[in-house]
XYZ file of C-alpha atoms in Angstrom:
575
model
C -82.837 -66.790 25.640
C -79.780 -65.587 23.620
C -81.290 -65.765 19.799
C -77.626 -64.703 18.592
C -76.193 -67.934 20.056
C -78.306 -70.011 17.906
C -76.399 -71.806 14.503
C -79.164 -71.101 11.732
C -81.353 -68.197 13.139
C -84.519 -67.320 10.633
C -85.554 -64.106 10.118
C -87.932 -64.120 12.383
C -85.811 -64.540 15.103
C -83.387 -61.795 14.284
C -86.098 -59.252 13.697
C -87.274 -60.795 17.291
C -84.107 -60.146 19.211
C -83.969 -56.335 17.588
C -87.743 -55.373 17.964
C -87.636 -56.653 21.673
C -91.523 -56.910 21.745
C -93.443 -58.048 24.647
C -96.672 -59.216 22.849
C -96.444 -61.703 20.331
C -97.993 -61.189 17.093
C -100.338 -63.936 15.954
C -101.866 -63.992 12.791
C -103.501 -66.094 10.022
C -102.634 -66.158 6.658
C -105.293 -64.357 4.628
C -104.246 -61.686 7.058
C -101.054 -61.690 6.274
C -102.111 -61.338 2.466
C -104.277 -58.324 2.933
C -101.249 -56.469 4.821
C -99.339 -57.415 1.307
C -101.861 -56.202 -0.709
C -102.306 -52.845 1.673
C -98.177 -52.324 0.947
C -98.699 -52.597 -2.488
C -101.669 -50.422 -2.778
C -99.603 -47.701 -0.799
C -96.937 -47.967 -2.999
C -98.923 -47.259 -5.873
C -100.860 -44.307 -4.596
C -97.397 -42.713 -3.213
C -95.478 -43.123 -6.136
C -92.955 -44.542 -4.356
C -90.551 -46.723 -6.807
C -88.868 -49.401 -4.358
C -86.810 -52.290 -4.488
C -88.549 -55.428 -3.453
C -87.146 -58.685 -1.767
C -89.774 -61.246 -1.669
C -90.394 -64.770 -0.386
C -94.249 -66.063 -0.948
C -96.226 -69.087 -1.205
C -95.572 -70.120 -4.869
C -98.638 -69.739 -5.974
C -99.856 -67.121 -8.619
C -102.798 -66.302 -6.064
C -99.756 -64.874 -3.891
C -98.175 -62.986 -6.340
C -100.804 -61.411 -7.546
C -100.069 -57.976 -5.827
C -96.848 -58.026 -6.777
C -97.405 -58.258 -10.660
C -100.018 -55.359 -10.336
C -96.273 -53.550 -8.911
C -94.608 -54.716 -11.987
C -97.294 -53.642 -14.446
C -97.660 -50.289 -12.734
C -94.363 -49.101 -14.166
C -93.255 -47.984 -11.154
C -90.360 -50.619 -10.325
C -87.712 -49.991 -12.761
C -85.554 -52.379 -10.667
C -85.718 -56.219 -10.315
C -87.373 -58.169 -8.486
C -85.664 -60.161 -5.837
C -87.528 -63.923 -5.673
C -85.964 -66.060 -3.327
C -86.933 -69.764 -3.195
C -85.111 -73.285 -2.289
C -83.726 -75.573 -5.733
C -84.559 -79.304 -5.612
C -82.726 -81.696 -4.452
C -82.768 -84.965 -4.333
C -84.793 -86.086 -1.486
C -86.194 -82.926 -0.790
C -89.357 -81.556 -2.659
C -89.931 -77.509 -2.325
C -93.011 -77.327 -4.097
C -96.119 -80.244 -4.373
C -97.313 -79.655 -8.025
C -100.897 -78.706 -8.317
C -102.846 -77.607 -11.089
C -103.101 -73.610 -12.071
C -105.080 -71.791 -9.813
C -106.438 -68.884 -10.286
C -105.487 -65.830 -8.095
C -108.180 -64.013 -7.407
C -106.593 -60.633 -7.883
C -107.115 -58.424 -10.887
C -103.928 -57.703 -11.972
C -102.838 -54.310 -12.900
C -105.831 -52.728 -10.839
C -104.052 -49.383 -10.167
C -104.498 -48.130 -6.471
C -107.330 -50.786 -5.725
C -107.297 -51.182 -1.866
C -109.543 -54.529 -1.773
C -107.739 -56.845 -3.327
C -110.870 -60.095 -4.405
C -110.962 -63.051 -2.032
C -109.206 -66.262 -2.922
C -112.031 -68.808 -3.709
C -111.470 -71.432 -0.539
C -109.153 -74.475 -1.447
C -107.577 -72.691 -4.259
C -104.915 -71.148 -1.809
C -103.543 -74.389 0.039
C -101.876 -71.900 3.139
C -104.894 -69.824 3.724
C -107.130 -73.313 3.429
C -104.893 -75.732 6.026
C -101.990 -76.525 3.389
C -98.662 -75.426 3.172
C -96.288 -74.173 0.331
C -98.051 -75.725 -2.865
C -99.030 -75.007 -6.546
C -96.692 -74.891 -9.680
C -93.351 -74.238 -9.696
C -91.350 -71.089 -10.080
C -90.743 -71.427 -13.502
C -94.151 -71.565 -14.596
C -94.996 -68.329 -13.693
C -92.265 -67.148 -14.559
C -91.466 -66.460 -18.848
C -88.167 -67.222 -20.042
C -86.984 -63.607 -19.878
C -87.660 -63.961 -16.214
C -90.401 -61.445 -15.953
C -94.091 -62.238 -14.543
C -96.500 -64.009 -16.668
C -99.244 -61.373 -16.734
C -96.616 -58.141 -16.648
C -96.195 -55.574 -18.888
C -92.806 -56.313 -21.568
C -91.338 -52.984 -20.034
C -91.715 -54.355 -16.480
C -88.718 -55.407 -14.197
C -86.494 -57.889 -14.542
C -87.317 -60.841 -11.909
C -84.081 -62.496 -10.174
C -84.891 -65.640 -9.141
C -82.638 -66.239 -6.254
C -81.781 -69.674 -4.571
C -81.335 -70.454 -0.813
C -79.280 -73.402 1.025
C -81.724 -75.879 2.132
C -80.420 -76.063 5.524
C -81.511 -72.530 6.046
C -84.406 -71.968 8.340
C -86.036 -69.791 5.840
C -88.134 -72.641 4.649
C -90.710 -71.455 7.254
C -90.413 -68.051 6.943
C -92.674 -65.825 3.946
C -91.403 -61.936 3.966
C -92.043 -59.095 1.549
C -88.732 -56.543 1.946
C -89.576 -52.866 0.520
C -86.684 -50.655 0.018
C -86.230 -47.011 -0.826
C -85.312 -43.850 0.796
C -89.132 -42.556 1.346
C -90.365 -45.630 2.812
C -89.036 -49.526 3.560
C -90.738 -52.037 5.643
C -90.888 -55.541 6.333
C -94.147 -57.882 6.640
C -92.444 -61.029 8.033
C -94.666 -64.120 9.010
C -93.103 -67.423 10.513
C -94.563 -70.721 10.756
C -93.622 -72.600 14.204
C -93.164 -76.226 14.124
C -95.364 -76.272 16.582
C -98.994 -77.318 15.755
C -100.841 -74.890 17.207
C -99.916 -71.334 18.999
C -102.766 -69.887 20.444
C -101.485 -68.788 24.118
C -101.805 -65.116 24.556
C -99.604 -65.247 27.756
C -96.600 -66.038 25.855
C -93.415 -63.578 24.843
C -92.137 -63.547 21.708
C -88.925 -64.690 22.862
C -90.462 -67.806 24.441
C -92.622 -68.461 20.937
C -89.562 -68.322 19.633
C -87.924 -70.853 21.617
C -91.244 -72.751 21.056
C -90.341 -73.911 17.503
C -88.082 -76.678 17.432
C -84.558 -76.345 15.901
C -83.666 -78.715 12.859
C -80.849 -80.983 13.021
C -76.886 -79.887 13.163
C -77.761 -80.924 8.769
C -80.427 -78.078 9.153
C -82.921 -81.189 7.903
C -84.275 -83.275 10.596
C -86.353 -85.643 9.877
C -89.721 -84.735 7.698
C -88.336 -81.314 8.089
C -89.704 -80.126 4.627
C -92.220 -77.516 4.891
C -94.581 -79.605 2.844
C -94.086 -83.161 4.940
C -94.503 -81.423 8.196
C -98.136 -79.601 6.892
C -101.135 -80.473 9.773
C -104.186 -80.795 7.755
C -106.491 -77.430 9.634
C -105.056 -74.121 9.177
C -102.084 -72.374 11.468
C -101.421 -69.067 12.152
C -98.384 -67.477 11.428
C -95.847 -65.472 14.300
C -95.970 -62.259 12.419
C -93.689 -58.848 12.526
C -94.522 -55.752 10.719
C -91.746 -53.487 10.842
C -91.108 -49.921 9.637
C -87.683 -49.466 11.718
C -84.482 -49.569 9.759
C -82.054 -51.409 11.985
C -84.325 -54.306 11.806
C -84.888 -54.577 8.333
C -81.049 -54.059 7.667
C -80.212 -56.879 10.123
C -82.759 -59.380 8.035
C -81.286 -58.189 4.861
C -77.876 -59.305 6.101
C -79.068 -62.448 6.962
C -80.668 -63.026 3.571
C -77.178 -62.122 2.044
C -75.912 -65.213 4.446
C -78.220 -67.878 3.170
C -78.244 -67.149 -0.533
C -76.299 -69.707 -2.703
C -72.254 -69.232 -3.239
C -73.365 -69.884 -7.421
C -75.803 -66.894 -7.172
C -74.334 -64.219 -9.018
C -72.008 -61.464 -6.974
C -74.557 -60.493 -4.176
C -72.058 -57.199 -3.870
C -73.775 -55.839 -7.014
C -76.881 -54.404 -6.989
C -79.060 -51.418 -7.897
C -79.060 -47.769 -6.194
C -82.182 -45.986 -4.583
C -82.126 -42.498 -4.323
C -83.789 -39.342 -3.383
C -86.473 -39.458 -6.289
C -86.628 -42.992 -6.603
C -84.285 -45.682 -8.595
C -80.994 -43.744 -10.222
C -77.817 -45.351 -11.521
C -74.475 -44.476 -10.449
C -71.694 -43.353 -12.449
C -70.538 -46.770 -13.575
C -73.454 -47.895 -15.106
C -76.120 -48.622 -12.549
C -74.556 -51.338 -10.282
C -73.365 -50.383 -6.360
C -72.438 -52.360 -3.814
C -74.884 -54.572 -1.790
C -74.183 -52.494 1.382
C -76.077 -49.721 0.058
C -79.070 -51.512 0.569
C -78.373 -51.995 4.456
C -77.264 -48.165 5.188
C -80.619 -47.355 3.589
C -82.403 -49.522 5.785
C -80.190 -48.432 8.711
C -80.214 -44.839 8.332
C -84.473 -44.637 7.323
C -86.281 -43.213 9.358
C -90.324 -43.584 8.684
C -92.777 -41.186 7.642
C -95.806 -40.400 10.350
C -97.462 -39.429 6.982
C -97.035 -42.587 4.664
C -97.940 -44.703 8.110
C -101.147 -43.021 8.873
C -101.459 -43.903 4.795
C -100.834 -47.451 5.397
C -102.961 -47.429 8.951
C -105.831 -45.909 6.857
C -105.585 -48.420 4.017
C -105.823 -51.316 6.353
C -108.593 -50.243 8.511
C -110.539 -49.683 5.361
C -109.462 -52.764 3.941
C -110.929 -54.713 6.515
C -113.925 -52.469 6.449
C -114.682 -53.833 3.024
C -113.411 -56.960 3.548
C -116.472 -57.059 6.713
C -118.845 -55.425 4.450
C -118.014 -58.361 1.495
C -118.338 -60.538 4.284
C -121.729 -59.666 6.051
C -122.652 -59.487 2.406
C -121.440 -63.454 1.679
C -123.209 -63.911 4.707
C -126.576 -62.940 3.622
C -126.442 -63.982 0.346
C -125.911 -67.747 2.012
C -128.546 -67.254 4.346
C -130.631 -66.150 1.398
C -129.168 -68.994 -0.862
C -129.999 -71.351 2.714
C -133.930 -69.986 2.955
C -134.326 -71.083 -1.025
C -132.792 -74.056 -0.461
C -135.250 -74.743 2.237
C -137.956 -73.533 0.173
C -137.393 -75.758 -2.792
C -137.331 -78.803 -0.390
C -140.353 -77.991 1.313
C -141.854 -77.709 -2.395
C -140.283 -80.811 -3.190
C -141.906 -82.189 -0.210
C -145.038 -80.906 -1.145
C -145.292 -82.073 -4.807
C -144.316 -85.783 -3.748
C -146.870 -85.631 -1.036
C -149.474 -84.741 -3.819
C -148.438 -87.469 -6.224
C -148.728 -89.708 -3.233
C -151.946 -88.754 -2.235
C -153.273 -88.527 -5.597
C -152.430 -92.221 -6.067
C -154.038 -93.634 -2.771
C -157.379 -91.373 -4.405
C -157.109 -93.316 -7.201
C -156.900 -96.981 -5.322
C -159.126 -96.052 -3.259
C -161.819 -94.937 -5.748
C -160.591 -97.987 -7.246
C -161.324 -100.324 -5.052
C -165.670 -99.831 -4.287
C -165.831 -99.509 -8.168
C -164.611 -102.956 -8.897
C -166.270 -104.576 -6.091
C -169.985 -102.827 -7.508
C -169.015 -103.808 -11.017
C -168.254 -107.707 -9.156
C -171.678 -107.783 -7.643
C -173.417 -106.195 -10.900
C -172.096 -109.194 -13.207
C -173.320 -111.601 -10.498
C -176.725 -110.099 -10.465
C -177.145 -111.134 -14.588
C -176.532 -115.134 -13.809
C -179.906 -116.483 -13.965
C -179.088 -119.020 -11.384
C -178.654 -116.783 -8.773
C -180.690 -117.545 -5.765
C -183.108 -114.484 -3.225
C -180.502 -114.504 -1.124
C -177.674 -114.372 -3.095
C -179.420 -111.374 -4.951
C -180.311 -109.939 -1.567
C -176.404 -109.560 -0.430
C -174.904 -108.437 -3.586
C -177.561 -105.726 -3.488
C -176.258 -104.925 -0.006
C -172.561 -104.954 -1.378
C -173.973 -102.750 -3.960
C -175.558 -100.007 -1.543
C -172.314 -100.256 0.683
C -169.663 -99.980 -1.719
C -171.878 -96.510 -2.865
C -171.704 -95.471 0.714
C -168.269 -96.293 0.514
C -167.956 -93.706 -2.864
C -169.636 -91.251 -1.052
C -167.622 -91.057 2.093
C -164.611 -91.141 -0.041
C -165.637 -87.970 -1.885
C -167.204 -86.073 0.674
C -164.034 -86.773 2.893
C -162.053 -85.345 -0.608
C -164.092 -82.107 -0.667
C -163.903 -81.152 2.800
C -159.699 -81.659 2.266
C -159.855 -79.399 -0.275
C -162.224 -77.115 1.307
C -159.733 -76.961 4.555
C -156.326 -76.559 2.018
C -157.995 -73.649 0.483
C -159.510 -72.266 3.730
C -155.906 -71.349 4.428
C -154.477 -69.780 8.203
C -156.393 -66.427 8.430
C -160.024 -67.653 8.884
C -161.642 -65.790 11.340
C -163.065 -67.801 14.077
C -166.470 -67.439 16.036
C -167.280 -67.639 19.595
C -169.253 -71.356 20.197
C -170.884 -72.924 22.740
C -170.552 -76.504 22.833
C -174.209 -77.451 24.027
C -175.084 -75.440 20.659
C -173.686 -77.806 18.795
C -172.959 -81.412 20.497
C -175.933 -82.092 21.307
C -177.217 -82.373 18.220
C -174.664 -84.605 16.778
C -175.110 -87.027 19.658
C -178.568 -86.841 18.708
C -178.162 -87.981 15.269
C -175.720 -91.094 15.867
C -177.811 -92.408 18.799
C -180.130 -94.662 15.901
C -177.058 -96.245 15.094
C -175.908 -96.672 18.123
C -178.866 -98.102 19.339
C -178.777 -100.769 16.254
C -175.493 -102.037 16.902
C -176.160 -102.326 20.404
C -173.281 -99.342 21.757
C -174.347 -97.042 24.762
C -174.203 -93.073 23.357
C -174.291 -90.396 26.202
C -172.444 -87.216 26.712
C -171.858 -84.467 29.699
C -171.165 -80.893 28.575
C -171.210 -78.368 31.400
C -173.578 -75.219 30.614
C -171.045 -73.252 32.779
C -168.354 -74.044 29.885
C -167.042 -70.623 28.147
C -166.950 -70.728 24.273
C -164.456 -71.747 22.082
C -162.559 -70.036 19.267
C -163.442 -71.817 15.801
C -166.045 -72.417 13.263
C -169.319 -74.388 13.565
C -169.308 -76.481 10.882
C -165.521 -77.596 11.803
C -166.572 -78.839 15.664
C -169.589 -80.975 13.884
C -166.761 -82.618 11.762
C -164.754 -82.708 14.382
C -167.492 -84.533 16.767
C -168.755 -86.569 13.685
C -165.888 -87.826 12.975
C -164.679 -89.262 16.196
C -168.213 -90.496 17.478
C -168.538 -92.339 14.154
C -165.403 -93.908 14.758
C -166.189 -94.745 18.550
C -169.772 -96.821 16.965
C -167.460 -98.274 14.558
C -164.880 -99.695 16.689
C -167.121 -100.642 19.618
C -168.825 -103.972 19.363
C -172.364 -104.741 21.289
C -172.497 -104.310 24.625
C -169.690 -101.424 24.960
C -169.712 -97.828 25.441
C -168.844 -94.317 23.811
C -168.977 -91.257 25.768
C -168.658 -87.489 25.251
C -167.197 -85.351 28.068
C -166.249 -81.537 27.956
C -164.316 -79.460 30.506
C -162.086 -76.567 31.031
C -158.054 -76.905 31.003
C -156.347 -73.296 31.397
C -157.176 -71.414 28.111
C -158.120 -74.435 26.361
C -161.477 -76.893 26.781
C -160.730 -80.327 26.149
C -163.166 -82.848 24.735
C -162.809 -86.774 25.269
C -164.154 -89.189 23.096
C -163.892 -92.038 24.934
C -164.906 -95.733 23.859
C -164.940 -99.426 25.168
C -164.136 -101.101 21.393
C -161.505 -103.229 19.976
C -158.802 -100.568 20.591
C -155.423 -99.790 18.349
C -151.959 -101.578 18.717
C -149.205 -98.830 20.228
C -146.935 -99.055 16.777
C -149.671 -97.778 14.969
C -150.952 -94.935 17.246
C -148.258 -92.256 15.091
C -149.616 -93.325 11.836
C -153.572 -93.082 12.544
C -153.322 -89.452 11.434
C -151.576 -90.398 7.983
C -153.928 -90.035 4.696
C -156.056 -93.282 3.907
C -154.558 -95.326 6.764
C -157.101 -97.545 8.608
C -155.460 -99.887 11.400
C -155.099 -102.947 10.010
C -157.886 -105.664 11.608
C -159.445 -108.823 10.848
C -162.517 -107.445 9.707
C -162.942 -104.230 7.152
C -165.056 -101.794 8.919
C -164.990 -99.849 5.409
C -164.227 -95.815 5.762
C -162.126 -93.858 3.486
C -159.308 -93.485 6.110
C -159.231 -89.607 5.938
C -161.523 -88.595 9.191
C -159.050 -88.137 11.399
C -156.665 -86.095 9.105
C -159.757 -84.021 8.699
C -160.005 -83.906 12.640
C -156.290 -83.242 12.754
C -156.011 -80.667 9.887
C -159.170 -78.466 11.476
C -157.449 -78.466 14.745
C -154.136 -77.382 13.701
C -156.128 -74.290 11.596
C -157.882 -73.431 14.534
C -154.875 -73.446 17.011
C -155.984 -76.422 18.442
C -154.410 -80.386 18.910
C -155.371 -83.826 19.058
C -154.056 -86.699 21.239
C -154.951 -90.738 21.472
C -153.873 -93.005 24.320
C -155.411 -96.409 23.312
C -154.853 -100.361 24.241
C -155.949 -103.043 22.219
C -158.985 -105.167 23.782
C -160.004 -102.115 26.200
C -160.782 -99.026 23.864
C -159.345 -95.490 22.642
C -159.804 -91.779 24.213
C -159.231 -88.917 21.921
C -158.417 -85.549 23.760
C -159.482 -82.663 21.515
C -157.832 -79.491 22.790
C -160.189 -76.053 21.717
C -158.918 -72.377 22.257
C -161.499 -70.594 24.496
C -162.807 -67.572 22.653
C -161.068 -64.404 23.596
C -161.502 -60.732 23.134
C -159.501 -59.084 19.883
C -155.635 -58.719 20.981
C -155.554 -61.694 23.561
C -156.432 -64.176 21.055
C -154.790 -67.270 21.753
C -152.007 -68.353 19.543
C -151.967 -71.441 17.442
C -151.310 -74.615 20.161
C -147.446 -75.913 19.423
C-alpha cells in the first residue's frame, strides 16, 4: 500500500510509511499517558527547555503533565495546542463536568504520575474525546489554569475539520538535545487485537472518510464504542520522522491562524532569540528535527524512567489489589456478623413464643381449677395439662442450656476415644419403659468388634437421646424403632430407624431449623431444638447427619462418627 497516494493522510500514517516497522504497536490509553508523563519527567530532570506541539484529550486529567512543564520554568516558549473549532453540525468536545486530574501539578521530577480515579477520564474508561472545552482551562491570557504567571504563552491552534487528525493524540518535543514524538491513533475499526498484522495493513484497516473528509457519524465523539480501544501507537526519537509529521501539521492548520512561517528558535543551550527579535522561520523547526540525531544517554534516561514507572505503577497496583481483597474479607465479615445478629434476634423471639406458649396454657388450666363447678374429671385433666405443659418448660430450657453449652464449647474440644456398647446400651435401657407403654418395639445391634469413635460421652447420649425419643414419639402402637451400628471407611454410622407416621419430602431441609416441628394433626409437644442439638454436636465433632423418610412408612437417621485415631491422623471435620 502506497500511504503517499492517499488525499488526507494522518500522522500516523506518515510516521508509518517513514518508520517502515514490521510489528505494529498496540497500546491502551493509560499507557499512552504514562509514556507522556515519563517525557515530561525526563525533561525536567535534564533540563532540557523544548518546544512542545501537543494534541490531547481535552481534559485537565490529560494536561496535567504538561502544566507541571509550564510551572517548572523551563519552557520559555509557547505552547502549541492544536484542537478542531465548532461548527455547525459538528461537536468536538461533549461537555462534562470538571474532573479532576489526578496529577499533582508542579511536582518537580516526580516519575509516578497518581492514577486517574476510573470514569473520570472518559478515553482511558471506554469514552472518547470528552470534558470541558478548551477555553475553560485555559485563562484569558491564554496560559494554563494552574501555571505559574511567568509560564509560557499557550497558542491555541485550530485544525480543518476534514483533517484526519481528529483520531490522532501526539505530544511533539523539540530542541537540539532531544525531540521525540509519542503518537497514538485510533482506527475506526472496533477492535485491533491481531498480532499477525503489519502496520501497513492496520493502516489500511481504518476506513477513509468521505471525499468531504466527514462521512457519516464521522465525529470522534459519534463514532465512540462503549468498552475501551487501544490505540496504534509510534514512539519515535528519529528526526526525519518527526520533521515529516511537523510538515503535515503545518498542512492542516487553519489559513486564519496567524503566519505559521513565524516561530521561535532552539538553540545549543536551549530557547535563544535571533537578531530580529525572537521570531524565525517555521522551517527551523523541521531542519532541527531533520538534522537530530538522539542521545544513547537521554534514551537509556527515558528507558529507565519507564521501566520504573511501571514498577511503581505494579507495586500501586498489587497494593490496590490487597487493599480490595482486604476491603472484600471485611466486607464478608460484617455480613457474616450481620447474619449472625439477625439470627440471634430471630432465635431470641421463637424463645420467647415458645416459653410463651406452656405458660399461658398452665395459667388456662390454673383459673379452671378455682370454678367450683368443676367436675373429678375435669380437675383430673387440667392437672395433667398442668404437669405436661411443666415438662414442656423443662425440655424447652434444658434444650436452651445445652445450645449454649455447645456455642461456647467452641471448635477445639478435644475428643475421647468411645466405645459405643459403653454408652448405647444404656440409653436403650432407659427409653424401653416408655416404649413399652406406648406399645413401640425398642431393640438395638452394636457389634463388640466396632473400633471407637472420636467425640465426647455426654454428646453421643444426646445424640442417641435425642433421636430414640423422637423414634417413640413418632411411632404409634404396634411399630418399631431400632438401633444399628457399623463401620463405613473411617467413619461408623448409626441408624435410627423407625416404623411411625414419617415426614413429608418439602419439609425434610427444614427439620434441622431452630424450633421447627413438622407440622401434624396432633401436637406431640417438644421444644423443636433436638435435632439442631444432634446436628450442631455432629458438625463440632467432624461428624454429619442425614434423613431419608416417607410419610405413612417411617424415618432413618444416618449418624456419621469419626473413628478415633492416633495424634497426627486425626480425621478432619466431615464436609
Amino acid at each position: 500500500m502506497n500511504l503517499s497516494s492517499l488525499p488526507d493522510p494522518s500522522l500516523y500514517e506518515i510516521a508509518l510509511q517513514a518508520q517502515a516497522a514490521s510489528t505494529p504497536l498496540q497500546i491502551s490509553p493509560a499507557t499512552f499517558k504514562s509514556v507522556i508523563s515519563t517525557t515530561i519527567d525526563l525533561l525536567l530532570e535534564q533540563q532540557i527547555q523544548a518546544v512542545l506541539w501537543v494534541k490531547l484529550p481535552r481534559t485537565e486529567a490529560w494536561y496535567g503533565d504538561i502544566k507541571r512543564y509550564c510551572s517548572s520554568g523551563l519552557s520559555a516558549q509557547p505552547i502549541h495546542v492544536l484542537h478542531y473549532q465548532k461548527e455547525e453540525g459538528i461537536e468536538d468536545l461533549v461537555p462534562e463536568p470538571p474532573q479532576e486530574s489526578g496529577i499533582e501539578d508542579g511536582e518537580k521530577g516526580s516519575t509516578l504520575s497518581t492514577p486517574p480515579k476510573p470514569k473520570q477520564d472518559p478515553l482511558i474508561n471506554g469514552g472518547g474525546i470528552a470534558g470541558n472545552s478548551l477555553e475553560s482551562w485555559l485563562n484569558p491570557q491564554n496560559t494554563l489554569i494552574g501555571s505559574v504567571e511567568s509560564g509560557p504563552e499557550i497558542i491555541p491552534i485550530p485544525l480543518t475539520s476534514s483533517s484526519q487528525l481528529r483520531r490522532e493524540y501526539f505530544l511533539l518535543v523539540i530542541s537540539e538535545r532531544f525531540c521525540s514524538l509519542l503518537l497514538g491513533h485510533r482506527p475506526r475499526s472496533m477492535q485491533l487485537t491481531r498480532p499477525d498484522i503489519n502496520l501497513g495493513q492496520a493502516a489500511a484497516i481504518a476506513p477513509r472518510s468521505s471525499s468531504t473528509g466527514l462521512a457519516q457519524n464521522s465525529s470522534f465523539e459519534e463514532e465512540v464504542p462503549e468498552r475501551k480501544q487501544p490505540l496504534l501507537a509510534i514512539y519515535s526519537f528519529q528526526g526525519p520522522i518527526l520533521a515529516q509529521v511537523l510538515q503535515r501539521i503545518r498542512q492542516v492548520m487553519l489559513p486564519e491562524v496567524p503566519d505559521p512561517d513565524v516561530d521561535l528558535l532552539v538553540s545549543d543551550t536551549g530557547i535563544v532569540q535571533d537578531a530580529e527579535g525572537g521570531q524565525i522561520h517555521w522551517n527551523t523547526f523541521q531542519a532541527i528535527c531533520a538534522a537530530h540525531q538522539p542521545d544513547p544517554n537521554l534514551l537509556n534516561a527515558i528507558a529507565s524512567k519507564q521501566v520504573q514507572h511501571y514498577e511503581e505503577l505494579w507495586n500501586r497496583t498489587t497494593l490496590y489489589r490487597r487493599q480490595a481483597e482486604a476491603m472484600e474479607g471485611l466486607q464478608l465479615q460484617n455480613e457474616a456478623l450481620a447474619s449472625a445478629i439477625r439470627l440471634k434476634d430471630e432465635f431470641l423471639s421463637n424463645v420467647g413464643q415458645e416459653l410463651r406458649t406452656p405458660l399461658t396454657n398452665m395459667k388456662t388450666a390454673l383459673t379452671l381449677l378455682n370454678s367450683p363447678q368443676l367436675k373429678p374429671a375435669q380437675r383430673q385433666r387440667y392437672m395433667q395439662l398442668l404437669s405436661t405443659e411443666c415438662d414442656r418448660q423443662g425440655s424447652l430450657i434444658s434444650s436452651l442450656q445445652d445450645l449454649v453449652q455447645l456455642e461456647h464449647a467452641g471448635d477445639n474440644m478435644s475428643m475421647q476415644a468411645l466405645h459405643l456398647n459403653d454408652i448405647l446400651p444404656g440409653v436403650v435401657s432407659t427409653y424401653q419403659p416408655l416404649a413399652q407403654e406406648k406399645g413401640v418395639m425398642l431393640a438395638y445391634t452394636i457389634p463388640e468388634s466396632l473400633p471407637p469413635v472420636s467425640c465426647l460421652s455426654t454428646w453421643v447420649k444426646q445424640i442417641a437421646i435425642n433421636l430414640i425419643h423422637n423414634g417413640i414419639k413418632f411411632t404409634p402402637t404396634g411399630g418399631q424403632v431400632w438401633v444399628r451400628a457399623k463401620q463405613q471407611g473411617d467413619y461408623l454410622q448409626l441408624e435410627f430407624r423407625d416404623t411411625g407416621i414419617g415426614i413429608p419430602l418439602p419439609e425434610i431441609p427444614k427439620i434441622f431449623d431452630r424450633f421447627y416441628r413438622v407440622r401434624q394433626v396432633e401436637d406431640y409437644g417438644g421444644a423443636g431444638l433436638g435435632l439442631t442439638i444432634v446436628q450442631q454436636i455432629l458438625l463440632r465433632c467432624g461428624g454429619s447427619i442425614s434423613v431419608k423418610s416417607k410419610p405413612g412408612e417411617g424415618s432413618t437417621f444416618n449418624v456419621l462418627l469419626p473413628i478415633y485415631k492416633n495424634a497426627g491422623e486425626s480425621t478432619g471435620p466431615l464436609l
